[in-house]
PDB file of C-alpha atoms in Angstrom:
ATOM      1  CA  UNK A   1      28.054  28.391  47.503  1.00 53.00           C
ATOM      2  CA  UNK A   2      27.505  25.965  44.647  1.00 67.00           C
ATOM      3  CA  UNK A   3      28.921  22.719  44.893  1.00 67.00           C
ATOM      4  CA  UNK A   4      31.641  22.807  42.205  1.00 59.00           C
ATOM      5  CA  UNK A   5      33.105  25.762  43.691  1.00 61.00           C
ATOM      6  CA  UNK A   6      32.633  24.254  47.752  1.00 64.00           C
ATOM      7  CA  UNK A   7      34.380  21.038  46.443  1.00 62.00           C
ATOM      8  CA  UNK A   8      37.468  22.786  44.908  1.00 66.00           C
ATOM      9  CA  UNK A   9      38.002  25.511  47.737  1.00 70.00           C
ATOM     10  CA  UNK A  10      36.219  23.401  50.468  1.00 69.00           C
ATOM     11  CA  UNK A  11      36.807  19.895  50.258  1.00 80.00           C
ATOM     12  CA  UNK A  12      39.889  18.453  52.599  1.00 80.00           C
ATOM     13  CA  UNK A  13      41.038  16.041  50.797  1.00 86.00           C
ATOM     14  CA  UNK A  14      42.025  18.844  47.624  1.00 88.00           C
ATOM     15  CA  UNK A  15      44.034  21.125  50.627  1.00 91.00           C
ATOM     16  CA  UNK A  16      47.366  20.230  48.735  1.00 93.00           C
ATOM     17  CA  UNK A  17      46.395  20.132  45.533  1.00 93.00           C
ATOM     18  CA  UNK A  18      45.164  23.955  46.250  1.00 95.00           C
ATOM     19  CA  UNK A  19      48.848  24.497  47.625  1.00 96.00           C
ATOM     20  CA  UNK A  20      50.378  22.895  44.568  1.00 96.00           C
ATOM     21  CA  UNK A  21      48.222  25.093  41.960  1.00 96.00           C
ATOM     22  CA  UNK A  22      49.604  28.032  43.803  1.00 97.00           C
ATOM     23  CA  UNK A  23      52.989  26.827  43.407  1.00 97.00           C
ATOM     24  CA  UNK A  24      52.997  25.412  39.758  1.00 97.00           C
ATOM     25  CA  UNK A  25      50.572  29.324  38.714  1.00 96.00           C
ATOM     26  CA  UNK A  26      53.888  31.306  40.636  1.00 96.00           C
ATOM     27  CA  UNK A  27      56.497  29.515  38.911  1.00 96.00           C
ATOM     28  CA  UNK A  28      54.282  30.228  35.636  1.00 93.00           C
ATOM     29  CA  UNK A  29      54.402  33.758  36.574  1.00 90.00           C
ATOM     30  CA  UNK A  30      58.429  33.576  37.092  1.00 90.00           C
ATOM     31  CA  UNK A  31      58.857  32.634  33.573  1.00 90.00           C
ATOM     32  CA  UNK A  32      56.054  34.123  31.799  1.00 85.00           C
ATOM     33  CA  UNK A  33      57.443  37.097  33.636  1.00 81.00           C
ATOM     34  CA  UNK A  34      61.646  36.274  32.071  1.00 82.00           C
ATOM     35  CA  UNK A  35      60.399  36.164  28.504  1.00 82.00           C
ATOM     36  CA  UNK A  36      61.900  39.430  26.674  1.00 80.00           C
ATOM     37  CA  UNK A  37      58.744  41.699  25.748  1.00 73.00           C
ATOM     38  CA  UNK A  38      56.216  39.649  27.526  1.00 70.00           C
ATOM     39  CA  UNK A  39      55.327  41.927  29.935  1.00 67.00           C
ATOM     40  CA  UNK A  40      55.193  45.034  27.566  1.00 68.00           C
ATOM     41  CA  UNK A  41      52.884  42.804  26.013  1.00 72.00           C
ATOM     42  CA  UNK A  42      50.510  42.283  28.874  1.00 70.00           C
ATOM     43  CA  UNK A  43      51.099  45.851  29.588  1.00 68.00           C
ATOM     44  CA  UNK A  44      49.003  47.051  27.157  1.00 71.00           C
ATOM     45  CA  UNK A  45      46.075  45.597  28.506  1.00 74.00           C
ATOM     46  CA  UNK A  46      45.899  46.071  31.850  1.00 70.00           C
ATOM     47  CA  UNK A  47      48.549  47.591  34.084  1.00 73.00           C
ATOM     48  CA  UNK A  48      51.136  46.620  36.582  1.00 77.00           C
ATOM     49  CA  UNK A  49      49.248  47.481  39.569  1.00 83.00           C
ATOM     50  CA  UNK A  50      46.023  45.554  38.050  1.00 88.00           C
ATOM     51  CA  UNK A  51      48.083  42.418  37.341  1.00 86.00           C
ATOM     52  CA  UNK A  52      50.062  41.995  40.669  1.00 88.00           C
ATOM     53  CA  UNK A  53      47.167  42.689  42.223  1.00 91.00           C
ATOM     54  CA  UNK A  54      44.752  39.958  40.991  1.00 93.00           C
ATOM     55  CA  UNK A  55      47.238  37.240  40.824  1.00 94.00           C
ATOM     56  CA  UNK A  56      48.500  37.623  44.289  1.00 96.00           C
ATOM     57  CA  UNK A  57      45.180  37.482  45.154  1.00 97.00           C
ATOM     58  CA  UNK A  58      44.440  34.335  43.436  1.00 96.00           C
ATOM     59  CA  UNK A  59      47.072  32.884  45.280  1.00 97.00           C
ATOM     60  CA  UNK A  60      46.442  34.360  48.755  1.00 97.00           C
ATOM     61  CA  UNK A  61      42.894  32.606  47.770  1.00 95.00           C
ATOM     62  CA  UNK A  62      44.767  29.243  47.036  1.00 96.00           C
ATOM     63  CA  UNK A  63      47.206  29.568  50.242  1.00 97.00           C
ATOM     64  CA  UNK A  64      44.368  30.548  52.524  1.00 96.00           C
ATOM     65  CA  UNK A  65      42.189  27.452  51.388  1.00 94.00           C
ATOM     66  CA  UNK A  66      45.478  25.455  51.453  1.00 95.00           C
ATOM     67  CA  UNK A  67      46.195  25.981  54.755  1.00 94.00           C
ATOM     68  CA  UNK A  68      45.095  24.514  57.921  1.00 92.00           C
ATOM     69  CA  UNK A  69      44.103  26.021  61.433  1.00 93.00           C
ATOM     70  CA  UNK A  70      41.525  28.853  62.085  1.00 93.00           C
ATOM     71  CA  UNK A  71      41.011  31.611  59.805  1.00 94.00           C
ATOM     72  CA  UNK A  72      43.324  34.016  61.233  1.00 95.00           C
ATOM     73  CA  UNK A  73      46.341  31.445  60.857  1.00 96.00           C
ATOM     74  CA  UNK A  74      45.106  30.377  57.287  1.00 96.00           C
ATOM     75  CA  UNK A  75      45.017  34.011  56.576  1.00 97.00           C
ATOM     76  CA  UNK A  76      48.822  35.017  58.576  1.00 97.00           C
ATOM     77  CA  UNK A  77      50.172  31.806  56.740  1.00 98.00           C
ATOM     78  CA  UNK A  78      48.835  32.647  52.985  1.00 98.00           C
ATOM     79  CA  UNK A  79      50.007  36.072  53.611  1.00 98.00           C
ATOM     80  CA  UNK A  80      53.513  35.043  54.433  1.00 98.00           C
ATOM     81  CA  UNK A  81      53.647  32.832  51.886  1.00 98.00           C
ATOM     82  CA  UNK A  82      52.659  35.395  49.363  1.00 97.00           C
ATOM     83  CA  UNK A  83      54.897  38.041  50.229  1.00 97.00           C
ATOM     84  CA  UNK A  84      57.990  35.443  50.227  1.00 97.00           C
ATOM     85  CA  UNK A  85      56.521  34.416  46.606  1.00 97.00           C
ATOM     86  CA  UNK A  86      56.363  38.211  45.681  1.00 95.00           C
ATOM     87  CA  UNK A  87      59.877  38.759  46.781  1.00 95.00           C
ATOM     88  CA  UNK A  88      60.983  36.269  45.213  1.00 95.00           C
ATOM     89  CA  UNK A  89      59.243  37.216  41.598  1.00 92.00           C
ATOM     90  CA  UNK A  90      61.765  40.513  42.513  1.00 91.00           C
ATOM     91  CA  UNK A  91      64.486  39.158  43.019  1.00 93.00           C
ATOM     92  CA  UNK A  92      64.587  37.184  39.750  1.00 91.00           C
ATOM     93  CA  UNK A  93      63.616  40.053  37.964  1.00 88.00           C
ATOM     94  CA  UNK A  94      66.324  42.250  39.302  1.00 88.00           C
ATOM     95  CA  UNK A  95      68.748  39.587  37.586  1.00 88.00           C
ATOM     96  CA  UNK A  96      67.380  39.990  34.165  1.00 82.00           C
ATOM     97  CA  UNK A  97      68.964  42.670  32.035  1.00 81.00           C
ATOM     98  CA  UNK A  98      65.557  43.705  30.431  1.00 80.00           C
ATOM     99  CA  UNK A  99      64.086  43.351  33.764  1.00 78.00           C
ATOM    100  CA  UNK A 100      64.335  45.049  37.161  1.00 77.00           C
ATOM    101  CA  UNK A 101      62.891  44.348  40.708  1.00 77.00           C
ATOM    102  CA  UNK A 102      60.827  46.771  42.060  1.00 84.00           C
ATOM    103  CA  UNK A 103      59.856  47.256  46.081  1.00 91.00           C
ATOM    104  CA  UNK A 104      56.599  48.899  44.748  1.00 91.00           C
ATOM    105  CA  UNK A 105      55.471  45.913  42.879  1.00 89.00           C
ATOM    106  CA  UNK A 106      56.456  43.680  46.009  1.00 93.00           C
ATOM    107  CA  UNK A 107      54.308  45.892  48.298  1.00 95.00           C
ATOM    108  CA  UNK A 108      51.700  45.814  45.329  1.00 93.00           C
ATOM    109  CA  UNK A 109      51.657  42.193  45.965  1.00 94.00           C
ATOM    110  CA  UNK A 110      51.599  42.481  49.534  1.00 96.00           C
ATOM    111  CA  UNK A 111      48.660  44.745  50.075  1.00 96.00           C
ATOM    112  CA  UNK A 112      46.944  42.735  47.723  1.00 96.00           C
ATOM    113  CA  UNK A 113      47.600  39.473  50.082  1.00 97.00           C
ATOM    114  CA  UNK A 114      46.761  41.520  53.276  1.00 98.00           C
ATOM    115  CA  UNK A 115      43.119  42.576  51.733  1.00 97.00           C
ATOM    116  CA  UNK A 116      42.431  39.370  50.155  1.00 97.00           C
ATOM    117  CA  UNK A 117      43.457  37.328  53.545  1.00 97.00           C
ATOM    118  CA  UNK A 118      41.587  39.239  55.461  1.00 97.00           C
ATOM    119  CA  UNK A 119      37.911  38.961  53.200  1.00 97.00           C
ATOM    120  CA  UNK A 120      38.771  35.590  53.633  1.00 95.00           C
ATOM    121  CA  UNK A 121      39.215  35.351  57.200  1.00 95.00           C
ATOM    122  CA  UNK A 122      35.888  37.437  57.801  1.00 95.00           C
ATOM    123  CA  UNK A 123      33.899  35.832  55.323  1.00 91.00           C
ATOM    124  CA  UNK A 124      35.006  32.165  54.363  1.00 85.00           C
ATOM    125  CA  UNK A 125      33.177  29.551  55.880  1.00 76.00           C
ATOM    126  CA  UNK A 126      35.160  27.547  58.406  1.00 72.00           C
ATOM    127  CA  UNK A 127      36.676  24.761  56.768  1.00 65.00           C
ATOM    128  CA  UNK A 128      35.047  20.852  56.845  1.00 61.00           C
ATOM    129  CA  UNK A 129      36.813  18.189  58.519  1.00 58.00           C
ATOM    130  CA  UNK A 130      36.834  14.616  56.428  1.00 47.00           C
ATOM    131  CA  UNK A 131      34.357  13.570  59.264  1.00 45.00           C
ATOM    132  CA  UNK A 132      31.840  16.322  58.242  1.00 49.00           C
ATOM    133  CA  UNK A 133      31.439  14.978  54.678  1.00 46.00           C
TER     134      UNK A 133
END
């Protein structure tokens, strides 16, 4: 893995700062998502499947190399964590007049959690303790 990318998805001492990007990209989805005609916008580029998909993967990715404990437990607690942040993306949308939540784009966001956690837990290296360094 090069070393840029082993630093930022690797490296202990950025395990928060992974957890806080996820945070700060879903509450840029929440309002990029509340802006009238945004997503009709987006829409016409790739659809609603396609972008649920790849950004709750992204942050499944962020979660799981957020999280502490073995790979299983990174990849139970990112997926958790993901589906509360998809229903929650739902539930603001079903408040929105041009908006509405959707249980299809929730488990959208959910399946793509599931697969992405689980790559993860097969295939991501274990992660380095400060001691390792």
């Amino acid at each position: 893995m090069p070393e840029f990318l082993t630093l930022l998805l690797l490296d202990p001492r950025l395990r928060s700062a992974r957890i806080k990007t996820a945070l700060l990209l879903y509450a840029g989805i929440i309002v990029a998502g509340s802006i009238p005609g945004a997503r009709a916008e987006v829409g016409q580029f790739a659809p609603g499947v396609v972008l649920h998909g790849l950004a709750y993967a992204g942050l499944t990715l962020l979660w799981f190399f957020g999280s502490t404990g073995s790979a299983a437990a990174r990849a139970a607690k990112a997926v958790l964590a993901v589906a509360l942040m998809g229903a929650g993306d739902e539930l603001v949308q079903s408040f929105l007049p041009y908006r509405s939540g959707d249980i299809r784009d929730w488990m959208i966001d959910v399946s793509a959690a599931l697969a992405s956690a689980t790559l993860l837990a097969l295939l991501a290296p274990a992660p380095r303790s400060a001691r390792q360094r």
